[in-house]
JSON list of C-alpha atoms and ligand atoms in Angstrom, two decimals:
[
{"chain": "A", "resi": 82, "resn": "MET", "atom": "CA", "xyz": [-0.09, 0.33, -0.14]},
{"chain": "A", "resi": 83, "resn": "SER", "atom": "CA", "xyz": [1.13, 3.61, -0.48]},
{"chain": "A", "resi": 84, "resn": "ILE", "atom": "CA", "xyz": [1.19, 6.46, 1.66]},
{"chain": "A", "resi": 85, "resn": "ALA", "atom": "CA", "xyz": [-1.66, 7.97, 0.13]},
{"chain": "A", "resi": 86, "resn": "GLU", "atom": "CA", "xyz": [-3.86, 4.68, 0.16]},
{"chain": "A", "resi": 87, "resn": "ASN", "atom": "CA", "xyz": [-2.47, 4.38, 3.84]},
{"chain": "A", "resi": 88, "resn": "ILE", "atom": "CA", "xyz": [-4.04, 7.95, 4.75]},
{"chain": "A", "resi": 89, "resn": "SER", "atom": "CA", "xyz": [-7.19, 7.43, 3.02]},
{"chain": "A", "resi": 90, "resn": "LYS", "atom": "CA", "xyz": [-7.68, 4.22, 4.44]},
{"chain": "A", "resi": 91, "resn": "LEU", "atom": "CA", "xyz": [-7.21, 5.95, 7.88]},
{"chain": "A", "resi": 92, "resn": "LYS", "atom": "CA", "xyz": [-9.35, 8.77, 7.02]},
{"chain": "A", "resi": 93, "resn": "ASN", "atom": "CA", "xyz": [-12.46, 6.73, 5.88]},
{"chain": "A", "resi": 94, "resn": "GLU", "atom": "CA", "xyz": [-12.00, 4.66, 9.36]},
{"chain": "A", "resi": 95, "resn": "LEU", "atom": "CA", "xyz": [-11.82, 7.74, 11.53]},
{"chain": "A", "resi": 96, "resn": "GLU", "atom": "CA", "xyz": [-15.06, 10.23, 12.66]},
{"chain": "A", "resi": 97, "resn": "PRO", "atom": "CA", "xyz": [-14.46, 13.36, 11.24]},
{"chain": "A", "resi": 98, "resn": "GLY", "atom": "CA", "xyz": [-14.15, 14.82, 14.71]},
{"chain": "A", "resi": 99, "resn": "VAL", "atom": "CA", "xyz": [-10.78, 12.72, 15.51]},
{"chain": "A", "resi": 100, "resn": "CYS", "atom": "CA", "xyz": [-7.82, 14.35, 14.13]},
{"chain": "A", "resi": 101, "resn": "LEU", "atom": "CA", "xyz": [-5.19, 12.52, 12.60]},
{"chain": "A", "resi": 102, "resn": "VAL", "atom": "CA", "xyz": [-1.53, 13.56, 13.29]},
{"chain": "A", "resi": 103, "resn": "ALA", "atom": "CA", "xyz": [0.89, 11.94, 10.91]},
{"chain": "A", "resi": 104, "resn": "VAL", "atom": "CA", "xyz": [3.74, 11.05, 12.94]},
{"chain": "A", "resi": 105, "resn": "SER", "atom": "CA", "xyz": [6.72, 11.73, 9.61]},
{"chain": "A", "resi": 106, "resn": "LYS", "atom": "CA", "xyz": [9.63, 11.38, 12.52]},
{"chain": "A", "resi": 107, "resn": "THR", "atom": "CA", "xyz": [12.46, 9.83, 10.44]},
{"chain": "A", "resi": 108, "resn": "LYS", "atom": "CA", "xyz": [10.98, 10.11, 7.45]},
{"chain": "A", "resi": 109, "resn": "SER", "atom": "CA", "xyz": [11.91, 11.76, 4.16]},
{"chain": "A", "resi": 110, "resn": "ASN", "atom": "CA", "xyz": [10.82, 15.24, 2.61]},
{"chain": "A", "resi": 111, "resn": "GLU", "atom": "CA", "xyz": [9.06, 12.95, -0.03]},
{"chain": "A", "resi": 112, "resn": "ALA", "atom": "CA", "xyz": [7.55, 10.69, 2.29]},
{"chain": "A", "resi": 113, "resn": "ILE", "atom": "CA", "xyz": [5.86, 13.91, 3.84]},
{"chain": "A", "resi": 114, "resn": "LEU", "atom": "CA", "xyz": [5.02, 15.69, 0.40]},
{"chain": "A", "resi": 115, "resn": "ALA", "atom": "CA", "xyz": [3.52, 12.34, -0.67]},
{"chain": "A", "resi": 116, "resn": "ALA", "atom": "CA", "xyz": [1.16, 12.74, 2.39]},
{"chain": "A", "resi": 117, "resn": "TYR", "atom": "CA", "xyz": [0.96, 16.57, 1.95]},
{"chain": "A", "resi": 118, "resn": "GLN", "atom": "CA", "xyz": [-0.38, 15.79, -1.35]},
{"chain": "A", "resi": 119, "resn": "VAL", "atom": "CA", "xyz": [-3.67, 13.78, -0.55]},
{"chain": "A", "resi": 120, "resn": "GLY", "atom": "CA", "xyz": [-4.39, 16.71, 2.14]},
{"chain": "A", "resi": 121, "resn": "GLN", "atom": "CA", "xyz": [-2.86, 15.82, 5.02]},
{"chain": "A", "resi": 122, "resn": "ARG", "atom": "CA", "xyz": [-1.42, 18.90, 6.78]},
{"chain": "A", "resi": 123, "resn": "VAL", "atom": "CA", "xyz": [-0.61, 17.82, 10.50]},
{"chain": "A", "resi": 124, "resn": "PHE", "atom": "CA", "xyz": [2.44, 16.14, 11.31]},
{"chain": "A", "resi": 125, "resn": "GLY", "atom": "CA", "xyz": [4.29, 14.98, 14.04]},
{"chain": "A", "resi": 126, "resn": "GLU", "atom": "CA", "xyz": [7.92, 15.01, 14.96]},
{"chain": "A", "resi": 127, "resn": "ASN", "atom": "CA", "xyz": [10.04, 14.21, 18.19]},
{"chain": "A", "resi": 128, "resn": "LYS", "atom": "CA", "xyz": [13.55, 16.11, 17.70]},
{"chain": "A", "resi": 129, "resn": "VAL", "atom": "CA", "xyz": [13.72, 19.32, 17.45]},
{"chain": "A", "resi": 130, "resn": "GLN", "atom": "CA", "xyz": [16.54, 19.61, 15.36]},
{"chain": "A", "resi": 131, "resn": "GLU", "atom": "CA", "xyz": [15.08, 17.58, 12.66]},
{"chain": "A", "resi": 132, "resn": "LEU", "atom": "CA", "xyz": [11.22, 19.42, 13.01]},
{"chain": "A", "resi": 133, "resn": "SER", "atom": "CA", "xyz": [13.53, 22.57, 12.44]},
{"chain": "A", "resi": 134, "resn": "ARG", "atom": "CA", "xyz": [14.89, 21.30, 9.29]},
{"chain": "A", "resi": 135, "resn": "LYS", "atom": "CA", "xyz": [11.76, 20.07, 7.80]},
{"chain": "A", "resi": 136, "resn": "TYR", "atom": "CA", "xyz": [9.69, 23.35, 8.77]},
{"chain": "A", "resi": 137, "resn": "ASP", "atom": "CA", "xyz": [12.04, 25.01, 6.51]},
{"chain": "A", "resi": 138, "resn": "GLU", "atom": "CA", "xyz": [12.02, 22.74, 3.70]},
{"chain": "A", "resi": 139, "resn": "LEU", "atom": "CA", "xyz": [8.50, 21.96, 3.51]},
{"chain": "A", "resi": 140, "resn": "PRO", "atom": "CA", "xyz": [5.23, 24.18, 2.23]},
{"chain": "A", "resi": 141, "resn": "LYS", "atom": "CA", "xyz": [4.17, 26.45, 5.03]},
{"chain": "A", "resi": 142, "resn": "ASP", "atom": "CA", "xyz": [0.31, 26.10, 5.58]},
{"chain": "A", "resi": 143, "resn": "ILE", "atom": "CA", "xyz": [1.85, 22.21, 7.32]},
{"chain": "A", "resi": 144, "resn": "GLU", "atom": "CA", "xyz": [0.58, 22.14, 10.93]},
{"chain": "A", "resi": 145, "resn": "TRP", "atom": "CA", "xyz": [3.69, 20.90, 12.60]},
{"chain": "A", "resi": 146, "resn": "HIS", "atom": "CA", "xyz": [3.03, 18.93, 16.32]},
{"chain": "A", "resi": 147, "resn": "PHE", "atom": "CA", "xyz": [6.09, 18.13, 18.45]},
{"chain": "A", "resi": 148, "resn": "ILE", "atom": "CA", "xyz": [5.14, 14.99, 20.08]},
{"chain": "A", "resi": 149, "resn": "GLY", "atom": "CA", "xyz": [8.11, 14.02, 22.00]},
{"chain": "A", "resi": 150, "resn": "HIS", "atom": "CA", "xyz": [10.29, 14.76, 25.38]},
{"chain": "A", "resi": 151, "resn": "LEU", "atom": "CA", "xyz": [11.13, 18.75, 25.00]},
{"chain": "A", "resi": 152, "resn": "GLN", "atom": "CA", "xyz": [14.36, 19.88, 26.78]},
{"chain": "A", "resi": 153, "resn": "THR", "atom": "CA", "xyz": [13.62, 23.45, 28.35]},
{"chain": "A", "resi": 154, "resn": "ASN", "atom": "CA", "xyz": [16.74, 24.67, 26.59]},
{"chain": "A", "resi": 155, "resn": "LYS", "atom": "CA", "xyz": [15.22, 23.82, 23.03]},
{"chain": "A", "resi": 156, "resn": "VAL", "atom": "CA", "xyz": [11.71, 25.32, 23.26]},
{"chain": "A", "resi": 157, "resn": "LYS", "atom": "CA", "xyz": [13.13, 28.19, 21.48]},
{"chain": "A", "resi": 158, "resn": "TYR", "atom": "CA", "xyz": [13.79, 26.68, 18.46]},
{"chain": "A", "resi": 159, "resn": "ILE", "atom": "CA", "xyz": [10.32, 25.90, 17.63]},
{"chain": "A", "resi": 160, "resn": "ALA", "atom": "CA", "xyz": [8.15, 28.18, 19.16]},
{"chain": "A", "resi": 161, "resn": "PRO", "atom": "CA", "xyz": [8.47, 30.89, 16.36]},
{"chain": "A", "resi": 162, "resn": "PHE", "atom": "CA", "xyz": [5.83, 27.98, 14.42]},
{"chain": "A", "resi": 163, "resn": "VAL", "atom": "CA", "xyz": [5.15, 24.84, 16.58]},
{"chain": "A", "resi": 164, "resn": "GLY", "atom": "CA", "xyz": [1.29, 24.10, 15.92]},
{"chain": "A", "resi": 165, "resn": "LEU", "atom": "CA", "xyz": [0.68, 21.79, 19.36]},
{"chain": "A", "resi": 166, "resn": "LEU", "atom": "CA", "xyz": [3.26, 20.73, 21.80]},
{"chain": "A", "resi": 167, "resn": "HIS", "atom": "CA", "xyz": [2.07, 17.24, 23.39]},
{"chain": "A", "resi": 168, "resn": "GLY", "atom": "CA", "xyz": [4.50, 16.53, 26.19]},
{"chain": "A", "resi": 169, "resn": "ILE", "atom": "CA", "xyz": [4.58, 19.00, 28.39]},
{"chain": "A", "resi": 170, "resn": "ASP", "atom": "CA", "xyz": [4.93, 17.39, 31.67]},
{"chain": "A", "resi": 171, "resn": "SER", "atom": "CA", "xyz": [6.18, 20.02, 34.29]},
{"chain": "A", "resi": 172, "resn": "LEU", "atom": "CA", "xyz": [5.89, 23.49, 35.52]},
{"chain": "A", "resi": 173, "resn": "LYS", "atom": "CA", "xyz": [8.97, 24.49, 34.53]},
{"chain": "A", "resi": 174, "resn": "LEU", "atom": "CA", "xyz": [8.64, 23.27, 30.83]},
{"chain": "A", "resi": 175, "resn": "LEU", "atom": "CA", "xyz": [5.18, 24.98, 30.28]},
{"chain": "A", "resi": 176, "resn": "LYS", "atom": "CA", "xyz": [6.90, 28.45, 31.93]},
{"chain": "A", "resi": 177, "resn": "THR", "atom": "CA", "xyz": [9.60, 28.50, 29.63]},
{"chain": "A", "resi": 178, "resn": "VAL", "atom": "CA", "xyz": [6.86, 27.84, 26.66]},
{"chain": "A", "resi": 179, "resn": "ASP", "atom": "CA", "xyz": [4.94, 31.16, 28.16]},
{"chain": "A", "resi": 180, "resn": "LYS", "atom": "CA", "xyz": [8.25, 33.04, 28.31]},
{"chain": "A", "resi": 181, "resn": "GLU", "atom": "CA", "xyz": [9.28, 31.78, 24.63]},
{"chain": "A", "resi": 182, "resn": "ALA", "atom": "CA", "xyz": [5.41, 32.50, 22.83]},
{"chain": "A", "resi": 183, "resn": "GLN", "atom": "CA", "xyz": [5.36, 35.80, 24.60]},
{"chain": "A", "resi": 184, "resn": "LYS", "atom": "CA", "xyz": [9.07, 36.81, 22.56]},
{"chain": "A", "resi": 185, "resn": "ASN", "atom": "CA", "xyz": [7.35, 35.61, 19.53]},
{"chain": "A", "resi": 186, "resn": "ASN", "atom": "CA", "xyz": [3.84, 37.30, 20.29]},
{"chain": "A", "resi": 187, "resn": "ARG", "atom": "CA", "xyz": [2.09, 34.49, 19.92]},
{"chain": "A", "resi": 188, "resn": "THR", "atom": "CA", "xyz": [-0.22, 31.80, 21.79]},
{"chain": "A", "resi": 189, "resn": "ILE", "atom": "CA", "xyz": [1.25, 28.38, 21.83]},
{"chain": "A", "resi": 190, "resn": "ARG", "atom": "CA", "xyz": [-1.14, 25.78, 22.49]},
{"chain": "A", "resi": 191, "resn": "VAL", "atom": "CA", "xyz": [-0.04, 22.79, 24.28]},
{"chain": "A", "resi": 192, "resn": "LEU", "atom": "CA", "xyz": [-1.09, 19.14, 26.02]},
{"chain": "A", "resi": 193, "resn": "LEU", "atom": "CA", "xyz": [-0.58, 18.16, 29.45]},
{"chain": "A", "resi": 194, "resn": "GLN", "atom": "CA", "xyz": [1.03, 14.61, 29.21]},
{"chain": "A", "resi": 195, "resn": "PHE", "atom": "CA", "xyz": [-0.20, 12.19, 31.78]},
{"chain": "A", "resi": 196, "resn": "HIS", "atom": "CA", "xyz": [2.33, 9.17, 32.63]},
{"chain": "A", "resi": 197, "resn": "ILE", "atom": "CA", "xyz": [-0.60, 6.12, 32.40]},
{"chain": "A", "resi": 198, "resn": "ALA", "atom": "CA", "xyz": [1.66, 3.37, 30.87]},
{"chain": "A", "resi": 199, "resn": "GLU", "atom": "CA", "xyz": [2.59, 0.26, 33.49]},
{"chain": "A", "resi": 200, "resn": "GLU", "atom": "CA", "xyz": [6.29, 1.33, 32.01]},
{"chain": "A", "resi": 201, "resn": "GLU", "atom": "CA", "xyz": [8.76, 3.23, 34.44]},
{"chain": "A", "resi": 202, "resn": "THR", "atom": "CA", "xyz": [10.64, 4.86, 31.22]},
{"chain": "A", "resi": 203, "resn": "LYS", "atom": "CA", "xyz": [7.48, 7.02, 29.76]},
{"chain": "A", "resi": 204, "resn": "PHE", "atom": "CA", "xyz": [7.30, 10.72, 30.81]},
{"chain": "A", "resi": 205, "resn": "GLY", "atom": "CA", "xyz": [4.24, 12.26, 32.19]},
{"chain": "A", "resi": 206, "resn": "LEU", "atom": "CA", "xyz": [2.41, 13.53, 35.11]},
{"chain": "A", "resi": 207, "resn": "ASP", "atom": "CA", "xyz": [-0.48, 12.05, 37.11]},
{"chain": "A", "resi": 208, "resn": "LEU", "atom": "CA", "xyz": [-3.56, 13.77, 38.17]},
{"chain": "A", "resi": 209, "resn": "GLU", "atom": "CA", "xyz": [-2.39, 15.16, 41.59]},
{"chain": "A", "resi": 210, "resn": "GLU", "atom": "CA", "xyz": [0.46, 16.48, 39.83]},
{"chain": "A", "resi": 211, "resn": "ALA", "atom": "CA", "xyz": [-1.54, 18.56, 37.13]},
{"chain": "A", "resi": 212, "resn": "ARG", "atom": "CA", "xyz": [-3.59, 19.94, 40.00]},
{"chain": "A", "resi": 213, "resn": "GLU", "atom": "CA", "xyz": [-0.86, 21.33, 41.70]},
{"chain": "A", "resi": 214, "resn": "LEU", "atom": "CA", "xyz": [0.58, 22.89, 38.23]},
{"chain": "A", "resi": 215, "resn": "LEU", "atom": "CA", "xyz": [-2.80, 24.31, 37.18]},
{"chain": "A", "resi": 216, "resn": "SER", "atom": "CA", "xyz": [-3.77, 25.64, 40.78]},
{"chain": "A", "resi": 217, "resn": "SER", "atom": "CA", "xyz": [0.06, 27.55, 40.96]},
{"chain": "A", "resi": 218, "resn": "ALA", "atom": "CA", "xyz": [0.19, 31.05, 41.07]},
{"chain": "A", "resi": 219, "resn": "GLU", "atom": "CA", "xyz": [2.91, 30.82, 38.26]},
{"chain": "A", "resi": 220, "resn": "TYR", "atom": "CA", "xyz": [0.27, 29.35, 36.00]},
{"chain": "A", "resi": 221, "resn": "ALA", "atom": "CA", "xyz": [-2.29, 31.84, 36.80]},
{"chain": "A", "resi": 222, "resn": "GLU", "atom": "CA", "xyz": [0.29, 34.65, 35.36]},
{"chain": "A", "resi": 223, "resn": "MET", "atom": "CA", "xyz": [1.19, 32.82, 32.14]},
{"chain": "A", "resi": 224, "resn": "ASP", "atom": "CA", "xyz": [-0.93, 34.71, 28.94]},
{"chain": "A", "resi": 225, "resn": "ALA", "atom": "CA", "xyz": [1.16, 33.11, 26.14]},
{"chain": "A", "resi": 226, "resn": "VAL", "atom": "CA", "xyz": [0.21, 29.56, 26.72]},
{"chain": "A", "resi": 227, "resn": "GLU", "atom": "CA", "xyz": [-3.16, 27.77, 26.11]},
{"chain": "A", "resi": 228, "resn": "ILE", "atom": "CA", "xyz": [-3.45, 24.11, 27.49]},
{"chain": "A", "resi": 229, "resn": "CYS", "atom": "CA", "xyz": [-6.03, 22.28, 25.23]},
{"chain": "A", "resi": 230, "resn": "GLY", "atom": "CA", "xyz": [-6.07, 19.06, 26.46]},
{"chain": "A", "resi": 231, "resn": "VAL", "atom": "CA", "xyz": [-4.29, 15.80, 27.35]},
{"chain": "A", "resi": 232, "resn": "MET", "atom": "CA", "xyz": [-1.82, 13.20, 25.82]},
{"chain": "A", "resi": 233, "resn": "GLY", "atom": "CA", "xyz": [-0.86, 9.85, 26.76]},
{"chain": "A", "resi": 234, "resn": "MET", "atom": "CA", "xyz": [0.66, 6.75, 25.49]},
{"chain": "A", "resi": 235, "resn": "ALA", "atom": "CA", "xyz": [-0.31, 3.19, 26.62]},
{"chain": "A", "resi": 236, "resn": "THR", "atom": "CA", "xyz": [1.88, 0.33, 27.40]},
{"chain": "A", "resi": 237, "resn": "TYR", "atom": "CA", "xyz": [3.32, -1.94, 24.55]},
{"chain": "A", "resi": 238, "resn": "THR", "atom": "CA", "xyz": [1.77, -4.90, 25.15]},
{"chain": "A", "resi": 239, "resn": "ASP", "atom": "CA", "xyz": [-0.84, -7.13, 23.25]},
{"chain": "A", "resi": 240, "resn": "ASP", "atom": "CA", "xyz": [-3.03, -7.04, 26.06]},
{"chain": "A", "resi": 241, "resn": "GLU", "atom": "CA", "xyz": [-6.00, -5.16, 24.87]},
{"chain": "A", "resi": 242, "resn": "THR", "atom": "CA", "xyz": [-7.94, -5.05, 28.20]},
{"chain": "A", "resi": 243, "resn": "GLN", "atom": "CA", "xyz": [-4.82, -3.25, 29.64]},
{"chain": "A", "resi": 244, "resn": "VAL", "atom": "CA", "xyz": [-4.39, -0.94, 26.78]},
{"chain": "A", "resi": 245, "resn": "ARG", "atom": "CA", "xyz": [-8.12, -0.08, 26.76]},
{"chain": "A", "resi": 246, "resn": "ARG", "atom": "CA", "xyz": [-8.44, 0.73, 30.66]},
{"chain": "A", "resi": 247, "resn": "GLU", "atom": "CA", "xyz": [-5.03, 3.04, 30.27]},
{"chain": "A", "resi": 248, "resn": "PHE", "atom": "CA", "xyz": [-6.68, 4.84, 27.95]},
{"chain": "A", "resi": 249, "resn": "HIS", "atom": "CA", "xyz": [-10.12, 4.82, 29.76]},
{"chain": "A", "resi": 250, "resn": "GLN", "atom": "CA", "xyz": [-7.97, 6.29, 32.74]},
{"chain": "A", "resi": 251, "resn": "LEU", "atom": "CA", "xyz": [-6.81, 9.28, 30.27]},
{"chain": "A", "resi": 252, "resn": "LYS", "atom": "CA", "xyz": [-10.29, 9.99, 29.16]},
{"chain": "A", "resi": 253, "resn": "ASN", "atom": "CA", "xyz": [-11.32, 10.19, 33.27]},
{"chain": "A", "resi": 254, "resn": "ILE", "atom": "CA", "xyz": [-8.42, 12.22, 33.73]},
{"chain": "A", "resi": 255, "resn": "PHE", "atom": "CA", "xyz": [-9.71, 14.97, 30.93]},
{"chain": "A", "resi": 256, "resn": "ASP", "atom": "CA", "xyz": [-12.99, 14.70, 32.26]},
{"chain": "A", "resi": 257, "resn": "GLN", "atom": "CA", "xyz": [-11.63, 15.45, 36.44]},
{"chain": "A", "resi": 258, "resn": "LEU", "atom": "CA", "xyz": [-9.49, 18.42, 34.78]},
{"chain": "A", "resi": 259, "resn": "LYS", "atom": "CA", "xyz": [-12.61, 19.74, 32.51]},
{"chain": "A", "resi": 260, "resn": "ALA", "atom": "CA", "xyz": [-14.61, 19.83, 35.32]},
{"chain": "A", "resi": 261, "resn": "GLU", "atom": "CA", "xyz": [-12.25, 21.15, 37.69]},
{"chain": "A", "resi": 262, "resn": "PHE", "atom": "CA", "xyz": [-9.92, 24.02, 36.23]},
{"chain": "A", "resi": 263, "resn": "PHE", "atom": "CA", "xyz": [-11.69, 24.25, 32.30]},
{"chain": "A", "resi": 264, "resn": "GLY", "atom": "CA", "xyz": [-15.49, 23.85, 32.77]},
{"chain": "A", "resi": 265, "resn": "ASP", "atom": "CA", "xyz": [-15.63, 27.70, 30.90]},
{"chain": "A", "resi": 266, "resn": "LYS", "atom": "CA", "xyz": [-12.88, 26.93, 28.37]},
{"chain": "A", "resi": 267, "resn": "ASP", "atom": "CA", "xyz": [-14.14, 25.16, 25.11]},
{"chain": "A", "resi": 268, "resn": "SER", "atom": "CA", "xyz": [-10.56, 25.12, 23.95]},
{"chain": "A", "resi": 269, "resn": "PHE", "atom": "CA", "xyz": [-9.83, 22.40, 26.55]},
{"chain": "A", "resi": 270, "resn": "SER", "atom": "CA", "xyz": [-10.88, 19.83, 24.28]},
{"chain": "A", "resi": 271, "resn": "GLU", "atom": "CA", "xyz": [-8.26, 17.41, 22.63]},
{"chain": "A", "resi": 272, "resn": "ILE", "atom": "CA", "xyz": [-7.44, 13.59, 23.99]},
{"chain": "A", "resi": 273, "resn": "SER", "atom": "CA", "xyz": [-4.22, 12.60, 21.98]},
{"chain": "A", "resi": 274, "resn": "MET", "atom": "CA", "xyz": [-4.13, 8.88, 22.16]},
{"chain": "A", "resi": 275, "resn": "GLY", "atom": "CA", "xyz": [-3.74, 6.26, 20.03]},
{"chain": "A", "resi": 276, "resn": "MET", "atom": "CA", "xyz": [-0.75, 5.13, 17.82]},
{"chain": "A", "resi": 277, "resn": "SER", "atom": "CA", "xyz": [-0.52, 2.82, 14.84]},
{"chain": "A", "resi": 278, "resn": "GLY", "atom": "CA", "xyz": [-0.81, -0.52, 16.70]},
{"chain": "A", "resi": 279, "resn": "ASP", "atom": "CA", "xyz": [-3.47, 0.81, 19.23]},
{"chain": "A", "resi": 280, "resn": "TYR", "atom": "CA", "xyz": [-5.30, 3.98, 17.62]},
{"chain": "A", "resi": 281, "resn": "GLN", "atom": "CA", "xyz": [-8.62, 1.84, 17.15]},
{"chain": "A", "resi": 282, "resn": "LEU", "atom": "CA", "xyz": [-9.16, 0.92, 20.81]},
{"chain": "A", "resi": 283, "resn": "ALA", "atom": "CA", "xyz": [-8.04, 4.80, 21.73]},
{"chain": "A", "resi": 284, "resn": "VAL", "atom": "CA", "xyz": [-10.80, 6.30, 19.33]},
{"chain": "A", "resi": 285, "resn": "ALA", "atom": "CA", "xyz": [-13.40, 3.30, 21.18]},
{"chain": "A", "resi": 286, "resn": "GLU", "atom": "CA", "xyz": [-12.20, 5.01, 24.55]},
{"chain": "A", "resi": 287, "resn": "GLY", "atom": "CA", "xyz": [-12.90, 8.61, 23.42]},
{"chain": "A", "resi": 288, "resn": "SER", "atom": "CA", "xyz": [-9.68, 9.64, 21.66]},
{"chain": "A", "resi": 289, "resn": "THR", "atom": "CA", "xyz": [-9.84, 13.00, 19.75]},
{"chain": "A", "resi": 290, "resn": "MET", "atom": "CA", "xyz": [-6.28, 13.23, 18.09]},
{"chain": "A", "resi": 291, "resn": "VAL", "atom": "CA", "xyz": [-4.42, 9.96, 17.07]},
{"chain": "A", "resi": 292, "resn": "ARG", "atom": "CA", "xyz": [-0.87, 9.92, 16.56]},
{"chain": "A", "resi": 293, "resn": "VAL", "atom": "CA", "xyz": [0.15, 7.31, 13.81]},
{"chain": "A", "resi": 294, "resn": "GLY", "atom": "CA", "xyz": [3.43, 6.76, 12.01]},
{"chain": "A", "resi": 295, "resn": "SER", "atom": "CA", "xyz": [4.70, 3.46, 10.76]},
{"chain": "A", "resi": 296, "resn": "PHE", "atom": "CA", "xyz": [0.85, 2.64, 9.72]},
{"chain": "A", "resi": 297, "resn": "ILE", "atom": "CA", "xyz": [1.27, 5.55, 7.30]},
{"chain": "A", "resi": 298, "resn": "PHE", "atom": "CA", "xyz": [4.77, 5.35, 6.28]},
{"chain": "A", "resi": 299, "resn": "GLY", "atom": "CA", "xyz": [6.12, 1.98, 7.22]},
{"chain": "A", "resi": 300, "resn": "GLU", "atom": "CA", "xyz": [8.76, 0.79, 9.74]},
{"chain": "A", "resi": 301, "resn": "ARG", "atom": "CA", "xyz": [11.21, 3.18, 10.88]},
{"chain": "A", "resi": 302, "resn": "ASN", "atom": "CA", "xyz": [14.94, 2.49, 10.32]},
{"chain": "A", "resi": 303, "resn": "TYR", "atom": "CA", "xyz": [17.57, 4.06, 13.37]},
{"chain": "A", "resi": 304, "resn": "HIS", "atom": "CA", "xyz": [20.97, 3.97, 12.44]},
{"chain": "B", "resi": 888, "resn": "PLP", "atom": "C1", "xyz": [6.24, 7.74, 17.46]},
{"chain": "B", "resi": 888, "resn": "PLP", "atom": "C2", "xyz": [5.66, 7.99, 18.02]},
{"chain": "B", "resi": 888, "resn": "PLP", "atom": "C3", "xyz": [4.05, 8.09, 17.41]},
{"chain": "B", "resi": 888, "resn": "PLP", "atom": "C4", "xyz": [3.52, 7.25, 16.59]},
{"chain": "B", "resi": 888, "resn": "PLP", "atom": "O1", "xyz": [4.24, 5.63, 16.35]},
{"chain": "B", "resi": 888, "resn": "PLP", "atom": "P1", "xyz": [3.81, 4.58, 15.37]},
{"chain": "B", "resi": 888, "resn": "PLP", "atom": "O2", "xyz": [3.83, 3.01, 16.00]},
{"chain": "B", "resi": 888, "resn": "PLP", "atom": "O3", "xyz": [5.08, 4.46, 14.27]},
{"chain": "B", "resi": 888, "resn": "PLP", "atom": "O4", "xyz": [2.61, 4.86, 14.72]},
{"chain": "B", "resi": 888, "resn": "PLP", "atom": "C5", "xyz": [3.39, 8.35, 18.44]},
{"chain": "B", "resi": 888, "resn": "PLP", "atom": "N1", "xyz": [3.33, 9.07, 19.61]},
{"chain": "B", "resi": 888, "resn": "PLP", "atom": "C6", "xyz": [4.55, 9.48, 19.63]},
{"chain": "B", "resi": 888, "resn": "PLP", "atom": "C7", "xyz": [5.02, 10.03, 21.10]},
{"chain": "B", "resi": 888, "resn": "PLP", "atom": "C8", "xyz": [5.33, 8.57, 19.08]},
{"chain": "B", "resi": 888, "resn": "PLP", "atom": "O5", "xyz": [6.69, 9.24, 19.61]}
]
């Protein structure tokens, strides 16, 4: 199957309310343009340098999402153009994003990343930490970031029950935060969950945004 065919298969399968983020990390400009030519405009990357290079080289109406772990000292490189930051996992990082957004005279949209998987290595907040962040005086003073929802990654396992349970947990976190902190904010609306191996389960559990890479572009080669 070609990149174009994979995109249209996904588009047909996903409900109109679910945003498809085409995860193009490690992939060539040609591969990205093949998706662009069939109408795909939202792409996800997880390395600052690679994202900056692709932003320079590719059409300017692409909406670039940063989906990886972001170091505070690198925020400045993508702050001028990034469309959505999926991986906010600390107050310190959010403060840096706010500062860089101000410098660039724009508002940067972000998602809070939650740790829902069993694996120790995955980054993310828990509900209590998020409550602390959202109740802090520092957060109250920020005016150049917009928190648009939550993001999480399920455990890498064949156990569908477990994956579903983890996605369900993220949906619950979203509902709680919505009720406690964002009741009057329509912009708090996104639940970013689901990848190539589990996006169907994620959508069934309420995902509004899936991040799909290898299903579209084929396996990645790291060297
Ligand atoms: C790489 C990556 C994806 C896409 O993974 P696939 O299994 O190739 O679809 C999604 N989300 C994050 C955070 C990633 O790093």
